[in-house]
mmCIF file of C-alpha atoms in Angstrom:
data_model
loop_
_atom_site.group_PDB
_atom_site.id
_atom_site.type_symbol
_atom_site.label_atom_id
_atom_site.label_comp_id
_atom_site.label_asym_id
_atom_site.label_seq_id
_atom_site.Cartn_x
_atom_site.Cartn_y
_atom_site.Cartn_z
ATOM 1 C CA MET R 448 0.000 0.000 0.000
ATOM 2 C CA MET R 449 2.845 2.381 0.876
ATOM 3 C CA ILE R 450 4.537 1.604 -2.443
ATOM 4 C CA ASP R 451 1.288 2.255 -4.339
ATOM 5 C CA LYS R 452 0.850 5.600 -2.570
ATOM 6 C CA LYS R 453 4.419 6.618 -3.332
ATOM 7 C CA GLN R 454 4.014 5.746 -7.013
ATOM 8 C CA ASP R 455 0.721 7.616 -7.113
ATOM 9 C CA ILE R 456 2.461 10.731 -5.791
ATOM 10 C CA ILE R 457 5.273 10.337 -8.324
ATOM 11 C CA GLU R 458 2.855 10.058 -11.247
ATOM 12 C CA LYS R 459 0.819 13.082 -10.184
ATOM 13 C CA VAL R 460 3.918 15.194 -9.556
ATOM 14 C CA SER R 461 5.244 14.170 -12.960
ATOM 15 C CA VAL R 462 2.153 15.763 -14.510
ATOM 16 C CA LEU R 463 2.734 18.959 -12.508
ATOM 17 C CA TYR R 464 6.392 19.149 -13.567
ATOM 18 C CA HIS R 465 5.421 18.555 -17.173
ATOM 19 C CA GLU R 466 2.869 21.367 -17.061
ATOM 20 C CA PHE R 467 4.639 23.973 -14.927
ATOM 21 C CA GLY R 468 8.319 22.996 -14.841
ATOM 22 C CA ILE R 469 10.275 21.636 -11.888
ATOM 23 C CA ARG R 470 11.435 24.873 -10.303
ATOM 24 C CA SER R 471 8.013 26.482 -9.994
ATOM 25 C CA VAL R 472 6.363 23.498 -8.275
ATOM 26 C CA THR R 473 7.110 23.634 -4.547
ATOM 27 C CA MET R 474 6.477 20.896 -2.007
ATOM 28 C CA ASP R 475 3.566 23.001 -0.723
ATOM 29 C CA ASP R 476 2.167 23.078 -4.256
ATOM 30 C CA VAL R 477 2.403 19.291 -4.390
ATOM 31 C CA VAL R 478 0.479 18.966 -1.127
ATOM 32 C CA HIS R 479 -2.215 21.353 -2.348
ATOM 33 C CA GLU R 480 -2.550 20.123 -5.924
ATOM 34 C CA ILE R 481 -2.692 16.390 -5.293
ATOM 35 C CA GLY R 482 -4.585 16.590 -2.019
ATOM 36 C CA ILE R 483 -2.280 14.953 0.516
ATOM 37 C CA SER R 484 -0.880 16.079 3.845
ATOM 38 C CA LYS R 485 2.675 17.300 4.338
ATOM 39 C CA LYS R 486 3.195 14.384 6.685
ATOM 40 C CA THR R 487 2.281 11.894 3.965
ATOM 41 C CA LEU R 488 4.505 13.610 1.405
ATOM 42 C CA TYR R 489 7.518 13.698 3.705
ATOM 43 C CA GLN R 490 6.981 10.095 4.764
ATOM 44 C CA HIS R 491 7.897 9.151 1.203
ATOM 45 C CA PHE R 492 10.310 11.923 0.202
ATOM 46 C CA SER R 493 12.687 13.691 2.575
ATOM 47 C CA ASP R 494 12.991 16.765 0.339
ATOM 48 C CA LYS R 495 12.301 18.077 -3.143
ATOM 49 C CA SER R 496 15.545 16.680 -4.545
ATOM 50 C CA GLU R 497 14.509 13.158 -3.603
ATOM 51 C CA LEU R 498 11.101 13.722 -5.184
ATOM 52 C CA VAL R 499 12.638 15.076 -8.402
ATOM 53 C CA ALA R 500 14.986 12.082 -8.592
ATOM 54 C CA ALA R 501 12.074 9.678 -8.110
ATOM 55 C CA VAL R 502 10.035 11.363 -10.848
ATOM 56 C CA MET R 503 12.953 11.231 -13.293
ATOM 57 C CA ASP R 504 13.567 7.572 -12.461
ATOM 58 C CA SER R 505 9.907 6.747 -13.043
ATOM 59 C CA LEU R 506 9.826 8.604 -16.372
ATOM 60 C CA PHE R 507 12.898 6.743 -17.586
ATOM 61 C CA LYS R 508 11.417 3.366 -16.643
ATOM 62 C CA GLN R 509 8.097 4.197 -18.312
ATOM 63 C CA ARG R 510 9.767 5.260 -21.556
ATOM 64 C CA LYS R 511 12.041 2.230 -21.530
ATOM 65 C CA GLU R 512 9.080 -0.095 -20.997
ATOM 66 C CA LYS R 513 7.086 1.632 -23.757
ATOM 67 C CA THR R 514 10.025 1.327 -26.140
ATOM 68 C CA GLU R 515 10.622 -2.347 -25.389
ATOM 69 C CA GLN R 516 6.941 -3.172 -25.816
ATOM 70 C CA ALA R 517 6.876 -1.376 -29.175
ATOM 71 C CA LEU R 518 9.976 -3.206 -30.419
ATOM 72 C CA GLU R 519 8.906 -6.669 -29.300
ATOM 73 C CA GLY R 520 8.441 -9.118 -32.146
ATOM 74 C CA LYS R 521 9.585 -6.845 -34.958
ATOM 75 C CA GLN R 522 10.346 -8.709 -38.179
ATOM 76 C CA ASN R 523 13.959 -7.604 -38.550
ATOM 77 C CA ALA R 524 16.527 -4.989 -37.544
ATOM 78 C CA ILE R 525 15.314 -2.363 -40.022
ATOM 79 C CA GLU R 526 11.704 -2.772 -38.913
ATOM 80 C CA GLU R 527 12.935 -2.482 -35.336
ATOM 81 C CA MET R 528 14.847 0.719 -36.126
ATOM 82 C CA LEU R 529 11.892 2.223 -38.008
ATOM 83 C CA THR R 530 9.699 1.603 -34.973
ATOM 84 C CA TYR R 531 12.340 2.966 -32.603
ATOM 85 C CA TYR R 532 12.716 6.243 -34.482
ATOM 86 C CA SER R 533 8.941 6.695 -34.831
ATOM 87 C CA LEU R 534 8.517 6.187 -31.099
ATOM 88 C CA GLN R 535 11.338 8.590 -30.248
ATOM 89 C CA LEU R 536 9.746 11.210 -32.490
ATOM 90 C CA ARG R 537 6.450 10.919 -30.616
ATOM 91 C CA MET R 538 8.248 11.195 -27.282
ATOM 92 C CA ILE R 539 10.170 14.268 -28.416
ATOM 93 C CA LYS R 540 6.946 15.940 -29.536
ATOM 94 C CA GLU R 541 5.607 15.394 -26.001
ATOM 95 C CA HIS R 542 8.868 16.635 -24.480
ATOM 96 C CA LYS R 543 8.876 19.877 -22.445
ATOM 97 C CA PRO R 544 12.221 21.717 -22.671
ATOM 98 C CA THR R 545 11.475 23.512 -19.380
ATOM 99 C CA VAL R 546 11.766 20.266 -17.424
ATOM 100 C CA ILE R 547 15.250 19.511 -18.767
ATOM 101 C CA TYR R 548 16.317 23.148 -18.369
ATOM 102 C CA ASP R 549 15.237 23.196 -14.712
ATOM 103 C CA LEU R 550 16.796 19.809 -14.055
ATOM 104 C CA LYS R 551 20.130 20.849 -15.562
ATOM 105 C CA LYS R 552 20.258 24.221 -13.801
ATOM 106 C CA TYR R 553 18.860 23.441 -10.361
ATOM 107 C CA TYR R 554 19.509 19.700 -9.950
ATOM 108 C CA PRO R 555 22.775 19.081 -11.853
ATOM 109 C CA GLU R 556 23.620 15.838 -10.046
ATOM 110 C CA ILE R 557 20.252 14.332 -10.934
ATOM 111 C CA TYR R 558 20.589 15.638 -14.487
ATOM 112 C CA GLU R 559 23.983 13.953 -14.799
ATOM 113 C CA LYS R 560 22.616 10.610 -13.586
ATOM 114 C CA VAL R 561 19.652 10.863 -15.960
ATOM 115 C CA THR R 562 21.956 11.682 -18.870
ATOM 116 C CA ILE R 563 24.373 8.826 -18.171
ATOM 117 C CA ARG R 564 21.549 6.296 -17.883
ATOM 118 C CA LYS R 565 19.855 7.551 -21.064
ATOM 119 C CA ARG R 566 23.130 7.445 -22.995
ATOM 120 C CA LYS R 567 23.766 3.871 -21.934
ATOM 121 C CA TYR R 568 20.285 2.763 -22.915
ATOM 122 C CA ILE R 569 20.465 4.398 -26.353
ATOM 123 C CA TYR R 570 23.956 3.034 -26.984
ATOM 124 C CA ASP R 571 23.025 -0.501 -25.906
ATOM 125 C CA SER R 572 19.822 -0.445 -27.984
ATOM 126 C CA VAL R 573 21.573 0.710 -31.154
ATOM 127 C CA LEU R 574 24.450 -1.717 -30.622
ATOM 128 C CA GLN R 575 22.025 -4.619 -30.281
ATOM 129 C CA ASN R 576 20.232 -3.495 -33.436
ATOM 130 C CA LEU R 577 23.472 -3.277 -35.408
ATOM 131 C CA LYS R 578 24.451 -6.789 -34.377
ATOM 132 C CA ARG R 579 21.014 -8.088 -35.285
ATOM 133 C CA GLY R 580 21.102 -6.395 -38.687
ATOM 134 C CA LYS R 581 24.471 -7.938 -39.509
ATOM 135 C CA THR R 582 23.282 -11.381 -38.437
ATOM 136 C CA GLU R 583 20.171 -11.027 -40.615
ATOM 137 C CA GLY R 584 22.255 -9.997 -43.620
ATOM 138 C CA LEU R 585 20.680 -6.526 -43.854
ATOM 139 C CA TYR R 586 23.607 -4.412 -42.627
ATOM 140 C CA ARG R 587 27.093 -4.336 -44.089
ATOM 141 C CA ALA R 588 29.274 -7.018 -42.511
ATOM 142 C CA GLU R 589 32.290 -4.717 -42.173
ATOM 143 C CA ILE R 590 30.710 -1.936 -40.089
ATOM 144 C CA ASN R 591 32.237 -1.220 -36.685
ATOM 145 C CA GLU R 592 29.230 -1.709 -34.405
ATOM 146 C CA GLU R 593 30.651 0.047 -31.343
ATOM 147 C CA LEU R 594 31.799 3.070 -33.332
ATOM 148 C CA ILE R 595 28.506 3.443 -35.215
ATOM 149 C CA ALA R 596 26.535 3.167 -31.950
ATOM 150 C CA ARG R 597 28.643 5.948 -30.411
ATOM 151 C CA LEU R 598 28.341 8.146 -33.505
ATOM 152 C CA ASN R 599 24.574 7.693 -33.442
ATOM 153 C CA LEU R 600 24.466 8.705 -29.785
ATOM 154 C CA MET R 601 26.599 11.769 -30.509
ATOM 155 C CA ARG R 602 24.265 12.800 -33.339
ATOM 156 C CA ILE R 603 21.154 12.486 -31.175
ATOM 157 C CA GLU R 604 22.724 14.551 -28.391
ATOM 158 C CA ALA R 605 23.870 17.184 -30.880
ATOM 159 C CA ILE R 606 20.332 17.521 -32.208
ATOM 160 C CA MET R 607 18.818 17.899 -28.758
ATOM 161 C CA THR R 608 21.396 19.935 -26.824
ATOM 162 C CA THR R 609 23.682 22.080 -28.980
ATOM 163 C CA GLY R 610 21.168 24.644 -30.184
ATOM 164 C CA ILE R 611 22.079 23.989 -33.815
ATOM 165 C CA PHE R 612 18.498 22.873 -34.391
ATOM 166 C CA THR R 613 15.564 24.850 -33.019
ATOM 167 C CA SER R 614 12.431 23.253 -31.583
ATOM 168 C CA GLU R 615 10.683 24.290 -34.791
ATOM 169 C CA ASP R 616 13.306 22.446 -36.851
ATOM 170 C CA ILE R 617 12.866 19.280 -34.832
ATOM 171 C CA MET R 618 9.071 19.400 -35.110
ATOM 172 C CA THR R 619 9.185 19.937 -38.876
ATOM 173 C CA PRO R 620 7.519 17.077 -40.794
ATOM 174 C CA GLY R 621 10.211 14.869 -42.243
ATOM 175 C CA PHE R 622 12.987 15.972 -39.874
ATOM 176 C CA PHE R 623 13.469 12.617 -38.182
ATOM 177 C CA LYS R 624 12.916 10.773 -41.425
ATOM 178 C CA GLU R 625 16.029 12.542 -42.718
ATOM 179 C CA VAL R 626 17.928 11.736 -39.514
ATOM 180 C CA PHE R 627 16.851 8.107 -39.753
ATOM 181 C CA THR R 628 17.755 7.651 -43.417
ATOM 182 C CA TYR R 629 21.092 9.382 -42.864
ATOM 183 C CA HIS R 630 21.878 6.725 -40.243
ATOM 184 C CA VAL R 631 20.447 3.646 -41.939
ATOM 185 C CA TYR R 632 21.606 4.242 -45.514
ATOM 186 C CA GLY R 633 25.131 4.331 -44.170
ATOM 187 C CA ILE R 634 24.912 0.827 -42.715
ATOM 188 C CA VAL R 635 22.640 -1.239 -44.978
ATOM 189 C CA ASN R 636 23.807 -3.538 -47.755
ATOM 190 C CA THR R 637 21.882 -4.039 -51.019
ATOM 191 C CA LYS R 638 19.356 -6.389 -49.424
ATOM 192 C CA GLY R 639 18.796 -3.983 -46.551
ATOM 193 C CA ARG R 640 18.483 -0.989 -48.877
ATOM 194 C CA ASN R 641 15.798 -2.740 -50.921
ATOM 195 C CA TYR R 642 13.826 -3.574 -47.783
ATOM 196 C CA LEU R 643 14.230 -0.035 -46.455
ATOM 197 C CA GLU R 644 12.990 1.604 -49.659
ATOM 198 C CA GLN R 645 9.891 -0.592 -49.615
ATOM 199 C CA ASN R 646 9.091 0.312 -45.998
ATOM 200 C CA ILE R 647 10.395 3.841 -45.381
ATOM 201 C CA ASP R 648 6.880 5.316 -45.542
ATOM 202 C CA LYS R 649 6.152 3.604 -42.224
ATOM 203 C CA LEU R 650 8.234 6.359 -40.628
ATOM 204 C CA LYS R 651 5.816 9.233 -40.045
#
C-alpha cells in the first residue's frame, strides 16, 4: 500500500512538472494540488531533490518499458529501427524543454545521472540493433558496431542539446525521417536498402 501511494504521488507530480516545470512546483504546491498532507509527502520523500529524482527515475522506466513493448516481435533490424525512431519522435513531440532546463540548472547531479543512464540505454539499444542487422544480412558485414553506436548517440545529443536545431526544426515534418535515413543508408547492404525503400513510408 505504501509503495502504491508513493508511485501515485510520483505520477501526479510528474504531470505537474510537465505542465509547470520543476522549479516552480514547490512541495507546498504538491500537497495542495494532489490533495495529501505534508506528513504523507515527507513520509515518502525527505525533500524536493529526492522527489525530483524519483520522478525522473519513473519517467525513464516508463519510456524504456514503452520502447521495449513497441519493439517486441519486430520482423527484422530495419523494422525495429523504423519503430524505434517513430517512437522517439512521438516522445520528443511530447517533451517539455522547461523540465530539462530546470533539471540541468537546479539539480545538476540528478541531471547527470539521468543523462548517463539515457546514454547507456540508447547506446546498448543501437548496438544490439546493429548486431542483429548484420546477423540477418541486412547491414554491411564490415561496419564497426561500437563506433557506429557511439556516432549515433553523438548525433542524437547534438540535435537535442547544442542549439544547432531549433524546436521548430525538430518538429518539422520529415525531420526525423532525414535523420533516420542518414543513419540507416550508411549501414545497410543491397538487401537492406531494398527492404528499407519498400518500408520507409512507415516512418511518419
